[in-house]
PDB file of C-alpha atoms in Angstrom:
ATOM      1  CA  MET R  59      74.633 -78.695 -18.613  1.00  0.00           C
ATOM      2  CA  SER R  60      76.310 -75.104 -19.068  1.00  0.00           C
ATOM      3  CA  ALA R  61      78.084 -72.833 -17.020  1.00  0.00           C
ATOM      4  CA  PRO R  62      76.235 -69.903 -14.912  1.00  0.00           C
ATOM      5  CA  VAL R  63      74.351 -67.287 -16.755  1.00  0.00           C
ATOM      6  CA  THR R  64      76.069 -63.868 -16.900  1.00  0.00           C
ATOM      7  CA  HIS R  65      74.466 -61.601 -19.000  1.00  0.00           C
ATOM      8  CA  HIS R  66      72.413 -58.173 -18.301  1.00  0.00           C
ATOM      9  CA  GLY R  67      69.397 -58.641 -20.858  1.00  0.00           C
ATOM     10  CA  ILE R  68      65.991 -60.052 -19.752  1.00  0.00           C
ATOM     11  CA  LEU R  69      66.087 -63.460 -18.191  1.00  0.00           C
ATOM     12  CA  VAL R  70      62.976 -65.867 -18.071  1.00  0.00           C
ATOM     13  CA  GLY R  71      62.548 -68.262 -15.694  1.00  0.00           C
ATOM     14  CA  VAL R  72      61.179 -71.624 -17.707  1.00  0.00           C
ATOM     15  CA  ASP R  73      59.225 -74.839 -16.452  1.00  0.00           C
ATOM     16  CA  GLY R  74      57.152 -76.107 -18.917  1.00  0.00           C
ATOM     17  CA  SER R  75      54.298 -75.376 -18.156  1.00  0.00           C
ATOM     18  CA  PRO R  76      51.609 -72.493 -20.006  1.00  0.00           C
ATOM     19  CA  SER R  77      52.260 -69.919 -18.162  1.00  0.00           C
ATOM     20  CA  SER R  78      56.274 -70.548 -18.530  1.00  0.00           C
ATOM     21  CA  ALA R  79      55.051 -70.588 -22.073  1.00  0.00           C
ATOM     22  CA  ALA R  80      53.124 -67.130 -21.917  1.00  0.00           C
ATOM     23  CA  ALA R  81      56.265 -65.652 -20.290  1.00  0.00           C
ATOM     24  CA  VAL R  82      58.959 -66.638 -22.727  1.00  0.00           C
ATOM     25  CA  ASP R  83      56.794 -65.707 -25.423  1.00  0.00           C
ATOM     26  CA  TRP R  84      55.965 -61.872 -23.959  1.00  0.00           C
ATOM     27  CA  ALA R  85      59.655 -61.798 -23.117  1.00  0.00           C
ATOM     28  CA  ALA R  86      60.665 -62.677 -26.516  1.00  0.00           C
ATOM     29  CA  ARG R  87      58.602 -60.034 -28.216  1.00  0.00           C
ATOM     30  CA  ASP R  88      59.726 -57.273 -25.461  1.00  0.00           C
ATOM     31  CA  ALA R  89      63.504 -57.930 -25.815  1.00  0.00           C
ATOM     32  CA  ALA R  90      62.804 -57.656 -29.757  1.00  0.00           C
ATOM     33  CA  MET R  91      61.282 -54.357 -29.217  1.00  0.00           C
ATOM     34  CA  ARG R  92      64.428 -53.508 -26.899  1.00  0.00           C
ATOM     35  CA  GLY R  93      67.134 -54.747 -28.830  1.00  0.00           C
ATOM     36  CA  ALA R  94      67.895 -56.509 -25.923  1.00  0.00           C
ATOM     37  CA  SER R  95      69.466 -59.839 -24.981  1.00  0.00           C
ATOM     38  CA  LEU R  96      67.076 -62.696 -23.714  1.00  0.00           C
ATOM     39  CA  ALA R  97      68.497 -65.638 -21.187  1.00  0.00           C
ATOM     40  CA  LEU R  98      65.924 -68.904 -20.926  1.00  0.00           C
ATOM     41  CA  VAL R  99      67.152 -70.225 -17.727  1.00  0.00           C
ATOM     42  CA  HIS R 100      65.523 -74.044 -16.158  1.00  0.00           C
ATOM     43  CA  ILE R 101      66.649 -74.680 -12.717  1.00  0.00           C
ATOM     44  CA  LEU R 102      67.140 -78.693 -11.867  1.00  0.00           C
ATOM     45  CA  ALA R 103      65.890 -78.676  -8.327  1.00  0.00           C
ATOM     46  CA  PRO R 104      67.677 -80.806  -6.270  1.00  0.00           C
ATOM     47  CA  PRO R 105      65.701 -84.155  -5.543  1.00  0.00           C
ATOM     48  CA  VAL R 106      64.144 -83.944  -1.641  1.00  0.00           C
ATOM     49  CA  VAL R 107      62.651 -87.433  -0.350  1.00  0.00           C
ATOM     50  CA  MET R 108      60.103 -86.329   2.343  1.00  0.00           C
ATOM     51  CA  THR R 109      59.865 -90.079   3.497  1.00  0.00           C
ATOM     52  CA  PHE R 110      61.223 -91.940   6.949  1.00  0.00           C
ATOM     53  CA  PRO R 111      62.915 -94.142   7.066  1.00  0.00           C
ATOM     54  CA  GLU R 112      64.743 -92.250   3.719  1.00  0.00           C
ATOM     55  CA  THR R 113      63.676 -93.697  -0.027  1.00  0.00           C
ATOM     56  CA  PRO R 114      66.615 -93.872  -2.191  1.00  0.00           C
ATOM     57  CA  MET R 115      65.840 -91.893  -5.569  1.00  0.00           C
ATOM     58  CA  PRO R 116      65.097 -94.289  -8.669  1.00  0.00           C
ATOM     59  CA  PRO R 117      68.071 -95.339 -10.636  1.00  0.00           C
ATOM     60  CA  GLY R 118      68.426 -93.159 -13.555  1.00  0.00           C
ATOM     61  CA  TYR R 119      66.191 -90.035 -11.795  1.00  0.00           C
ATOM     62  CA  ALA R 120      69.236 -87.229 -12.335  1.00  0.00           C
ATOM     63  CA  GLU R 121      69.704 -88.192 -16.058  1.00  0.00           C
ATOM     64  CA  TRP R 122      65.668 -88.128 -16.653  1.00  0.00           C
ATOM     65  CA  GLN R 123      65.652 -84.610 -14.796  1.00  0.00           C
ATOM     66  CA  GLU R 124      68.374 -83.408 -17.499  1.00  0.00           C
ATOM     67  CA  GLU R 125      66.604 -84.610 -20.267  1.00  0.00           C
ATOM     68  CA  GLN R 126      63.373 -82.915 -18.748  1.00  0.00           C
ATOM     69  CA  GLY R 127      65.438 -79.893 -18.251  1.00  0.00           C
ATOM     70  CA  GLN R 128      66.637 -79.647 -21.835  1.00  0.00           C
ATOM     71  CA  ARG R 129      62.912 -80.564 -23.715  1.00  0.00           C
ATOM     72  CA  HIS R 130      62.169 -77.532 -21.673  1.00  0.00           C
ATOM     73  CA  ILE R 131      64.649 -75.238 -22.920  1.00  0.00           C
ATOM     74  CA  ARG R 132      64.712 -76.648 -26.895  1.00  0.00           C
ATOM     75  CA  ASP R 133      60.523 -75.913 -26.793  1.00  0.00           C
ATOM     76  CA  ALA R 134      61.496 -72.442 -25.589  1.00  0.00           C
ATOM     77  CA  LEU R 135      63.750 -71.342 -27.827  1.00  0.00           C
ATOM     78  CA  GLU R 136      61.813 -72.819 -30.959  1.00  0.00           C
ATOM     79  CA  LEU R 137      59.109 -70.844 -29.613  1.00  0.00           C
ATOM     80  CA  VAL R 138      61.518 -67.949 -29.217  1.00  0.00           C
ATOM     81  CA  ARG R 139      62.093 -68.498 -33.003  1.00  0.00           C
ATOM     82  CA  GLY R 140      58.719 -68.763 -33.910  1.00  0.00           C
ATOM     83  CA  ARG R 141      57.236 -65.664 -32.655  1.00  0.00           C
ATOM     84  CA  THR R 142      60.151 -63.171 -33.386  1.00  0.00           C
ATOM     85  CA  GLY R 143      61.992 -64.798 -36.576  1.00  0.00           C
ATOM     86  CA  PRO R 144      64.882 -62.616 -37.647  1.00  0.00           C
ATOM     87  CA  ALA R 145      64.145 -59.720 -35.961  1.00  0.00           C
ATOM     88  CA  GLY R 146      64.331 -61.223 -32.708  1.00  0.00           C
ATOM     89  CA  PRO R 147      66.042 -60.612 -29.695  1.00  0.00           C
ATOM     90  CA  LEU R 148      69.968 -59.250 -30.024  1.00  0.00           C
ATOM     91  CA  GLN R 149      70.970 -62.264 -28.537  1.00  0.00           C
ATOM     92  CA  VAL R 150      69.225 -65.541 -27.233  1.00  0.00           C
ATOM     93  CA  SER R 151      70.781 -68.156 -24.946  1.00  0.00           C
ATOM     94  CA  GLY R 152      69.278 -71.095 -22.996  1.00  0.00           C
ATOM     95  CA  GLU R 153      70.512 -73.628 -20.275  1.00  0.00           C
ATOM     96  CA  THR R 154      69.521 -75.527 -17.162  1.00  0.00           C
ATOM     97  CA  MET R 155      71.233 -74.887 -13.827  1.00  0.00           C
ATOM     98  CA  ILE R 156      70.687 -77.102 -10.677  1.00  0.00           C
ATOM     99  CA  GLY R 157      69.673 -75.160  -6.982  1.00  0.00           C
ATOM    100  CA  SER R 158      66.778 -73.891  -5.790  1.00  0.00           C
ATOM    101  CA  THR R 159      64.337 -72.604  -7.924  1.00  0.00           C
ATOM    102  CA  VAL R 160      63.736 -69.073  -5.877  1.00  0.00           C
ATOM    103  CA  PRO R 161      67.285 -68.423  -4.292  1.00  0.00           C
ATOM    104  CA  THR R 162      69.041 -69.063  -7.850  1.00  0.00           C
ATOM    105  CA  LEU R 163      66.712 -67.098  -9.726  1.00  0.00           C
ATOM    106  CA  VAL R 164      66.689 -63.890  -7.230  1.00  0.00           C
ATOM    107  CA  GLU R 165      70.433 -64.303  -7.634  1.00  0.00           C
ATOM    108  CA  LEU R 166      70.485 -64.583 -11.324  1.00  0.00           C
ATOM    109  CA  SER R 167      68.322 -61.074 -10.976  1.00  0.00           C
ATOM    110  CA  THR R 168      71.182 -59.019  -9.906  1.00  0.00           C
ATOM    111  CA  GLN R 169      72.751 -59.360 -13.706  1.00  0.00           C
ATOM    112  CA  ALA R 170      69.488 -58.941 -15.179  1.00  0.00           C
ATOM    113  CA  THR R 171      67.499 -56.147 -16.837  1.00  0.00           C
ATOM    114  CA  MET R 172      64.244 -57.427 -16.245  1.00  0.00           C
ATOM    115  CA  ILE R 173      63.169 -61.257 -14.890  1.00  0.00           C
ATOM    116  CA  VAL R 174      60.132 -62.226 -16.541  1.00  0.00           C
ATOM    117  CA  VAL R 175      58.178 -65.397 -15.288  1.00  0.00           C
ATOM    118  CA  GLY R 176      54.214 -67.121 -15.580  1.00  0.00           C
ATOM    119  CA  CYS R 177      51.795 -66.156 -13.169  1.00  0.00           C
ATOM    120  CA  ARG R 178      51.912 -70.276 -12.037  1.00  0.00           C
ATOM    121  CA  GLY R 179      53.985 -72.879 -12.680  1.00  0.00           C
ATOM    122  CA  HIS R 180      53.733 -76.928 -12.315  1.00  0.00           C
ATOM    123  CA  GLY R 181      52.671 -76.943  -8.661  1.00  0.00           C
ATOM    124  CA  ARG R 182      49.596 -78.502  -7.284  1.00  0.00           C
ATOM    125  CA  LEU R 183      47.817 -75.138  -6.498  1.00  0.00           C
ATOM    126  CA  ARG R 184      47.141 -75.120 -10.183  1.00  0.00           C
ATOM    127  CA  ARG R 185      43.802 -72.676  -9.537  1.00  0.00           C
ATOM    128  CA  SER R 186      45.630 -70.450  -7.754  1.00  0.00           C
ATOM    129  CA  LEU R 187      46.065 -66.749  -8.577  1.00  0.00           C
ATOM    130  CA  LEU R 188      49.825 -66.494  -8.524  1.00  0.00           C
ATOM    131  CA  GLY R 189      51.985 -69.298  -8.264  1.00  0.00           C
ATOM    132  CA  SER R 190      54.911 -69.710  -5.181  1.00  0.00           C
ATOM    133  CA  VAL R 191      58.016 -68.654  -7.532  1.00  0.00           C
ATOM    134  CA  SER R 192      56.271 -65.444  -9.224  1.00  0.00           C
ATOM    135  CA  SER R 193      55.039 -64.492  -5.595  1.00  0.00           C
ATOM    136  CA  SER R 194      58.444 -64.651  -4.006  1.00  0.00           C
ATOM    137  CA  LEU R 195      60.061 -63.293  -7.064  1.00  0.00           C
ATOM    138  CA  VAL R 196      58.301 -59.955  -6.791  1.00  0.00           C
ATOM    139  CA  ARG R 197      59.282 -59.426  -3.568  1.00  0.00           C
ATOM    140  CA  HIS R 198      62.911 -60.349  -3.860  1.00  0.00           C
ATOM    141  CA  ALA R 199      64.077 -59.753  -7.261  1.00  0.00           C
ATOM    142  CA  HIS R 200      66.902 -57.200  -7.642  1.00  0.00           C
ATOM    143  CA  CYS R 201      65.689 -56.368 -10.774  1.00  0.00           C
ATOM    144  CA  PRO R 202      62.040 -55.205 -12.701  1.00  0.00           C
ATOM    145  CA  VAL R 203      59.442 -58.761 -12.508  1.00  0.00           C
ATOM    146  CA  ALA R 204      57.247 -59.353 -15.047  1.00  0.00           C
ATOM    147  CA  VAL R 205      54.331 -61.730 -14.193  1.00  0.00           C
ATOM    148  CA  ILE R 206      52.751 -63.121 -17.193  1.00  0.00           C
ATOM    149  CA  HIS R 207      49.265 -64.482 -17.314  1.00  0.00           C
ATOM    150  CA  ASP R 208      48.453 -67.714 -19.378  1.00  0.00           C
ATOM    151  CA  TRP R 209      44.526 -66.955 -19.755  1.00  0.00           C
ATOM    152  CA  GLU R 210      43.113 -65.908 -22.931  1.00  0.00           C
ATOM    153  CA  ASP R 211      40.374 -63.048 -22.213  1.00  0.00           C
ATOM    154  CA  PRO R 212      37.965 -62.700 -25.131  1.00  0.00           C
ATOM    155  CA  LEU R 213      37.087 -59.424 -24.344  1.00  0.00           C
ATOM    156  CA  ALA R 214      40.946 -57.790 -24.287  1.00  0.00           C
ATOM    157  CA  PRO R 215      41.818 -54.960 -26.092  1.00  0.00           C
ATOM    158  CA  ASP R 216      44.039 -55.486 -29.549  1.00  0.00           C
ATOM    159  CA  PRO R 217      47.888 -55.550 -27.976  1.00  0.00           C
ATOM    160  CA  GLY R 218      49.359 -53.783 -30.632  1.00  0.00           C
ATOM    161  CA  GLN R 219      46.934 -50.520 -30.184  1.00  0.00           C
ATOM    162  CA  ALA R 220      46.131 -50.987 -26.301  1.00  0.00           C
ATOM    163  CA  PRO R 221      48.095 -48.455 -23.901  1.00  0.00           C
ATOM    164  CA  VAL R 222      50.615 -48.750 -21.054  1.00  0.00           C
ATOM    165  CA  VAL R 223      49.150 -48.294 -17.476  1.00  0.00           C
ATOM    166  CA  VAL R 224      50.803 -46.909 -14.803  1.00  0.00           C
ATOM    167  CA  GLY R 225      50.432 -45.876 -11.086  1.00  0.00           C
ATOM    168  CA  ILE R 226      52.267 -43.101  -9.786  1.00  0.00           C
ATOM    169  CA  ASP R 227      52.024 -41.993  -6.158  1.00  0.00           C
ATOM    170  CA  GLY R 228      55.245 -39.786  -5.591  1.00  0.00           C
ATOM    171  CA  SER R 229      57.075 -42.484  -3.670  1.00  0.00           C
ATOM    172  CA  PRO R 230      60.760 -43.074  -4.838  1.00  0.00           C
ATOM    173  CA  VAL R 231      59.474 -46.513  -6.105  1.00  0.00           C
ATOM    174  CA  SER R 232      56.862 -45.002  -8.136  1.00  0.00           C
ATOM    175  CA  GLU R 233      59.290 -42.986 -10.053  1.00  0.00           C
ATOM    176  CA  ALA R 234      61.117 -46.167 -10.380  1.00  0.00           C
ATOM    177  CA  ALA R 235      57.754 -47.729 -12.253  1.00  0.00           C
ATOM    178  CA  THR R 236      57.061 -43.955 -13.953  1.00  0.00           C
ATOM    179  CA  ALA R 237      60.520 -44.475 -15.850  1.00  0.00           C
ATOM    180  CA  LEU R 238      59.992 -48.049 -16.871  1.00  0.00           C
ATOM    181  CA  ALA R 239      56.369 -47.179 -18.076  1.00  0.00           C
ATOM    182  CA  PHE R 240      57.413 -44.978 -20.467  1.00  0.00           C
ATOM    183  CA  GLU R 241      60.011 -46.996 -21.791  1.00  0.00           C
ATOM    184  CA  GLU R 242      57.806 -49.649 -22.087  1.00  0.00           C
ATOM    185  CA  ALA R 243      55.414 -47.217 -24.093  1.00  0.00           C
ATOM    186  CA  SER R 244      57.918 -45.491 -26.275  1.00  0.00           C
ATOM    187  CA  PHE R 245      59.197 -48.820 -27.327  1.00  0.00           C
ATOM    188  CA  ARG R 246      55.341 -49.971 -28.546  1.00  0.00           C
ATOM    189  CA  GLY R 247      54.714 -46.834 -29.794  1.00  0.00           C
ATOM    190  CA  VAL R 248      51.582 -46.575 -27.682  1.00  0.00           C
ATOM    191  CA  GLU R 249      49.773 -43.974 -24.733  1.00  0.00           C
ATOM    192  CA  LEU R 250      50.495 -44.155 -21.890  1.00  0.00           C
ATOM    193  CA  VAL R 251      47.609 -43.361 -18.954  1.00  0.00           C
ATOM    194  CA  ALA R 252      49.138 -42.437 -15.916  1.00  0.00           C
ATOM    195  CA  VAL R 253      47.020 -43.211 -13.024  1.00  0.00           C
ATOM    196  CA  TYR R 254      46.880 -41.557  -9.230  1.00  0.00           C
ATOM    197  CA  ALA R 255      44.186 -42.191  -7.162  1.00  0.00           C
ATOM    198  CA  TRP R 256      43.495 -41.132  -3.506  1.00  0.00           C
ATOM    199  CA  HIS R 257      40.899 -42.778  -1.565  1.00  0.00           C
ATOM    200  CA  ASP R 258      40.668 -42.484   2.998  1.00  0.00           C
ATOM    201  CA  VAL R 259      38.086 -43.460   4.044  1.00  0.00           C
ATOM    202  CA  SER R 260      38.903 -42.080   7.436  1.00  0.00           C
ATOM    203  CA  VAL R 261      38.869 -38.309   5.528  1.00  0.00           C
ATOM    204  CA  PHE R 262      35.457 -38.674   4.349  1.00  0.00           C
ATOM    205  CA  GLU R 263      34.263 -39.126   7.955  1.00  0.00           C
ATOM    206  CA  PHE R 264      36.103 -36.153   9.088  1.00  0.00           C
ATOM    207  CA  PRO R 265      33.427 -33.328   8.657  1.00  0.00           C
ATOM    208  CA  GLY R 266      33.958 -30.389   6.296  1.00  0.00           C
ATOM    209  CA  ALA R 267      36.682 -32.654   4.584  1.00  0.00           C
ATOM    210  CA  ASP R 268      37.299 -30.692   1.011  1.00  0.00           C
ATOM    211  CA  VAL R 269      37.189 -33.231  -1.485  1.00  0.00           C
ATOM    212  CA  ALA R 270      37.542 -30.745  -4.181  1.00  0.00           C
ATOM    213  CA  ALA R 271      40.731 -29.721  -2.769  1.00  0.00           C
ATOM    214  CA  MET R 272      42.173 -32.802  -2.812  1.00  0.00           C
ATOM    215  CA  GLN R 273      41.262 -33.840  -6.143  1.00  0.00           C
ATOM    216  CA  ALA R 274      43.200 -30.689  -7.249  1.00  0.00           C
ATOM    217  CA  ASP R 275      46.480 -31.409  -5.122  1.00  0.00           C
ATOM    218  CA  GLY R 276      46.174 -34.871  -7.067  1.00  0.00           C
ATOM    219  CA  GLU R 277      46.052 -33.395 -10.352  1.00  0.00           C
ATOM    220  CA  LEU R 278      48.843 -31.118  -8.880  1.00  0.00           C
ATOM    221  CA  VAL R 279      50.847 -34.208  -7.623  1.00  0.00           C
ATOM    222  CA  LEU R 280      50.386 -35.885 -11.126  1.00  0.00           C
ATOM    223  CA  ALA R 281      51.653 -33.044 -13.167  1.00  0.00           C
ATOM    224  CA  GLU R 282      54.893 -32.524 -11.144  1.00  0.00           C
ATOM    225  CA  ARG R 283      55.887 -36.309 -11.411  1.00  0.00           C
ATOM    226  CA  LEU R 284      55.301 -36.413 -14.957  1.00  0.00           C
ATOM    227  CA  ALA R 285      56.965 -33.540 -16.145  1.00  0.00           C
ATOM    228  CA  GLY R 286      60.407 -34.038 -16.543  1.00  0.00           C
ATOM    229  CA  TRP R 287      59.427 -37.541 -18.297  1.00  0.00           C
ATOM    230  CA  GLN R 288      57.202 -36.067 -21.116  1.00  0.00           C
ATOM    231  CA  GLU R 289      60.261 -33.932 -21.825  1.00  0.00           C
ATOM    232  CA  ARG R 290      62.488 -37.384 -22.204  1.00  0.00           C
ATOM    233  CA  TYR R 291      60.305 -39.095 -24.068  1.00  0.00           C
ATOM    234  CA  PRO R 292      58.218 -36.268 -26.334  1.00  0.00           C
ATOM    235  CA  ASP R 293      57.196 -39.223 -28.509  1.00  0.00           C
ATOM    236  CA  VAL R 294      54.761 -40.873 -26.083  1.00  0.00           C
ATOM    237  CA  SER R 295      50.964 -39.754 -25.398  1.00  0.00           C
ATOM    238  CA  VAL R 296      49.906 -39.273 -22.022  1.00  0.00           C
ATOM    239  CA  ARG R 297      46.291 -39.774 -21.063  1.00  0.00           C
ATOM    240  CA  ARG R 298      46.122 -38.241 -17.264  1.00  0.00           C
ATOM    241  CA  VAL R 299      43.417 -39.970 -14.715  1.00  0.00           C
ATOM    242  CA  VAL R 300      43.169 -38.891 -11.119  1.00  0.00           C
ATOM    243  CA  ALA R 301      40.415 -40.377  -9.326  1.00  0.00           C
ATOM    244  CA  CYS R 302      38.786 -40.717  -5.880  1.00  0.00           C
ATOM    245  CA  ASP R 303      39.206 -44.548  -5.699  1.00  0.00           C
ATOM    246  CA  ARG R 304      41.231 -46.708  -4.117  1.00  0.00           C
ATOM    247  CA  PRO R 305      44.752 -47.243  -5.889  1.00  0.00           C
ATOM    248  CA  ALA R 306      44.537 -50.842  -6.506  1.00  0.00           C
ATOM    249  CA  ASP R 307      40.826 -50.843  -7.901  1.00  0.00           C
ATOM    250  CA  GLN R 308      41.083 -47.634 -10.312  1.00  0.00           C
ATOM    251  CA  LEU R 309      44.574 -49.785 -11.735  1.00  0.00           C
ATOM    252  CA  ILE R 310      42.518 -52.989 -12.391  1.00  0.00           C
ATOM    253  CA  GLU R 311      39.821 -51.088 -13.790  1.00  0.00           C
ATOM    254  CA  GLN R 312      42.005 -49.185 -16.213  1.00  0.00           C
ATOM    255  CA  SER R 313      43.999 -53.130 -17.019  1.00  0.00           C
ATOM    256  CA  GLN R 314      40.865 -53.979 -18.600  1.00  0.00           C
ATOM    257  CA  SER R 315      41.651 -51.787 -21.872  1.00  0.00           C
ATOM    258  CA  ALA R 316      45.389 -52.104 -21.579  1.00  0.00           C
ATOM    259  CA  GLN R 317      47.935 -54.176 -22.610  1.00  0.00           C
ATOM    260  CA  LEU R 318      50.599 -53.690 -19.674  1.00  0.00           C
ATOM    261  CA  VAL R 319      50.216 -52.373 -16.202  1.00  0.00           C
ATOM    262  CA  VAL R 320      53.473 -51.332 -14.554  1.00  0.00           C
ATOM    263  CA  VAL R 321      53.532 -50.439 -10.681  1.00  0.00           C
ATOM    264  CA  GLY R 322      56.165 -50.176  -7.340  1.00  0.00           C
ATOM    265  CA  SER R 323      56.732 -52.685  -5.351  1.00  0.00           C
ATOM    266  CA  HIS R 324      55.212 -50.746  -2.565  1.00  0.00           C
ATOM    267  CA  GLY R 325      54.110 -46.945  -2.533  1.00  0.00           C
ATOM    268  CA  ARG R 326      53.875 -44.142  -0.358  1.00  0.00           C
ATOM    269  CA  GLY R 327      52.011 -46.084   2.567  1.00  0.00           C
ATOM    270  CA  GLY R 328      55.262 -48.518   2.800  1.00  0.00           C
ATOM    271  CA  PHE R 329      57.964 -48.322   4.835  1.00  0.00           C
ATOM    272  CA  THR R 330      62.055 -49.039   4.577  1.00  0.00           C
ATOM    273  CA  GLY R 331      62.429 -52.719   4.203  1.00  0.00           C
ATOM    274  CA  MET R 332      58.654 -53.712   3.052  1.00  0.00           C
ATOM    275  CA  LEU R 333      58.836 -56.533   0.522  1.00  0.00           C
ATOM    276  CA  LEU R 334      55.279 -55.715  -1.229  1.00  0.00           C
ATOM    277  CA  GLY R 335      52.588 -53.342  -1.067  1.00  0.00           C
ATOM    278  CA  SER R 336      48.804 -54.230  -0.777  1.00  0.00           C
ATOM    279  CA  VAL R 337      48.615 -52.431  -4.246  1.00  0.00           C
ATOM    280  CA  SER R 338      51.157 -53.921  -6.191  1.00  0.00           C
ATOM    281  CA  THR R 339      49.933 -57.150  -4.574  1.00  0.00           C
ATOM    282  CA  ALA R 340      46.073 -56.814  -5.565  1.00  0.00           C
ATOM    283  CA  VAL R 341      47.208 -55.733  -9.681  1.00  0.00           C
ATOM    284  CA  VAL R 342      49.341 -58.782 -10.028  1.00  0.00           C
ATOM    285  CA  GLN R 343      46.639 -60.986  -8.386  1.00  0.00           C
ATOM    286  CA  SER R 344      43.701 -59.792 -10.246  1.00  0.00           C
ATOM    287  CA  ALA R 345      44.664 -57.966 -13.709  1.00  0.00           C
ATOM    288  CA  ARG R 346      44.514 -59.914 -16.488  1.00  0.00           C
ATOM    289  CA  VAL R 347      47.405 -58.484 -18.579  1.00  0.00           C
ATOM    290  CA  PRO R 348      51.043 -58.579 -18.121  1.00  0.00           C
ATOM    291  CA  VAL R 349      52.287 -56.807 -14.441  1.00  0.00           C
ATOM    292  CA  ILE R 350      55.385 -55.411 -14.052  1.00  0.00           C
ATOM    293  CA  VAL R 351      56.963 -54.465 -10.761  1.00  0.00           C
ATOM    294  CA  ALA R 352      59.327 -52.234 -10.561  1.00  0.00           C
ATOM    295  CA  ARG R 353      61.856 -52.350  -7.607  1.00  0.00           C
ATOM    296  CA  PRO R 354      63.783 -49.998  -5.766  1.00  0.00           C
TER     297      PRO R 354
END
C-alpha cells in the first residue's frame, strides 16, 4: 500500500466493476488528449460487521481485500496501456488506500482537475441509474465530476465526430460549465452545441405572454455568454440552440447525437449552498453518454 495521492491531474475511482472499466477507459483517453497525469485509486473500506453479537472477521480477510484491490489496480493499468499506447497520459499511477469510499474521494478531489467515476459500482442495486458513490461525488466533490455509463448504445454516433453539448443559463456555475465544454471540444476537435432552454408553465398561463420576445431574449443571453469564449477558442465551431423546452429535456435530447454533455451542478434556479440542481440530476441519470458536472 502506498502513500496518499498528491497530484493535479485526472483521478479515477477503480473498483473492478464494468462501470469502473468504462471510467478508466474514458479517463485515459481524456488525460492523453489533455497531456495530463492520470491517477487510479482503489479504496479499501474498513470491514464493518453489522451483526449482534459481533462476529469476528475471517482470518486473512484484510490480506485478501488488499490482494483484490491490487488486482483491480493492475487490471486498470493494463487497460490504460491497451487503450492509449505510447501516446498516453503524461503520467500514470495506481494505488490502494484505506478509508470510507466517498469521504476519501471527496478529499482527494481537492487535488484533482477532474474526478472520473462509473455510473454505478458493485452495489446490490446494479440496475439503478446512478450508484451511491457517483451520486455523492457529483454533490460533494471539489472539482468537476465525469460520470461514465457502461452500457453500449448501438445507435450512438461516432464518438470521434460527435459534438460536445453544454447547458448554458447565465448562472456562475453555468460559466464554469461553458469553460470546461469549450476546453473539451477544443481537445477533441469537434463542434460545441450550446443549449439555452427556457420553459415556465406559469408564463404560458399568463394572458398575453410574448413568446417571441422570450425567444429573442434567450438568443441574446446565449450570444452574450458565448462571446468571450469564442474569441478564446477560435478553433471551436459553435452551434447555438435556443429552445422553448425544459432544460433537462432539451439537453437529454441533444445528448443523443453527442459524445459528451457538460452541465453545471446547479443553475439559475439554485440557491446558495445547493448541492445539485434538478437539471443536472436528470441529465446525469438519463443521458447515455459521459456527463461532466462542473462544480463552482
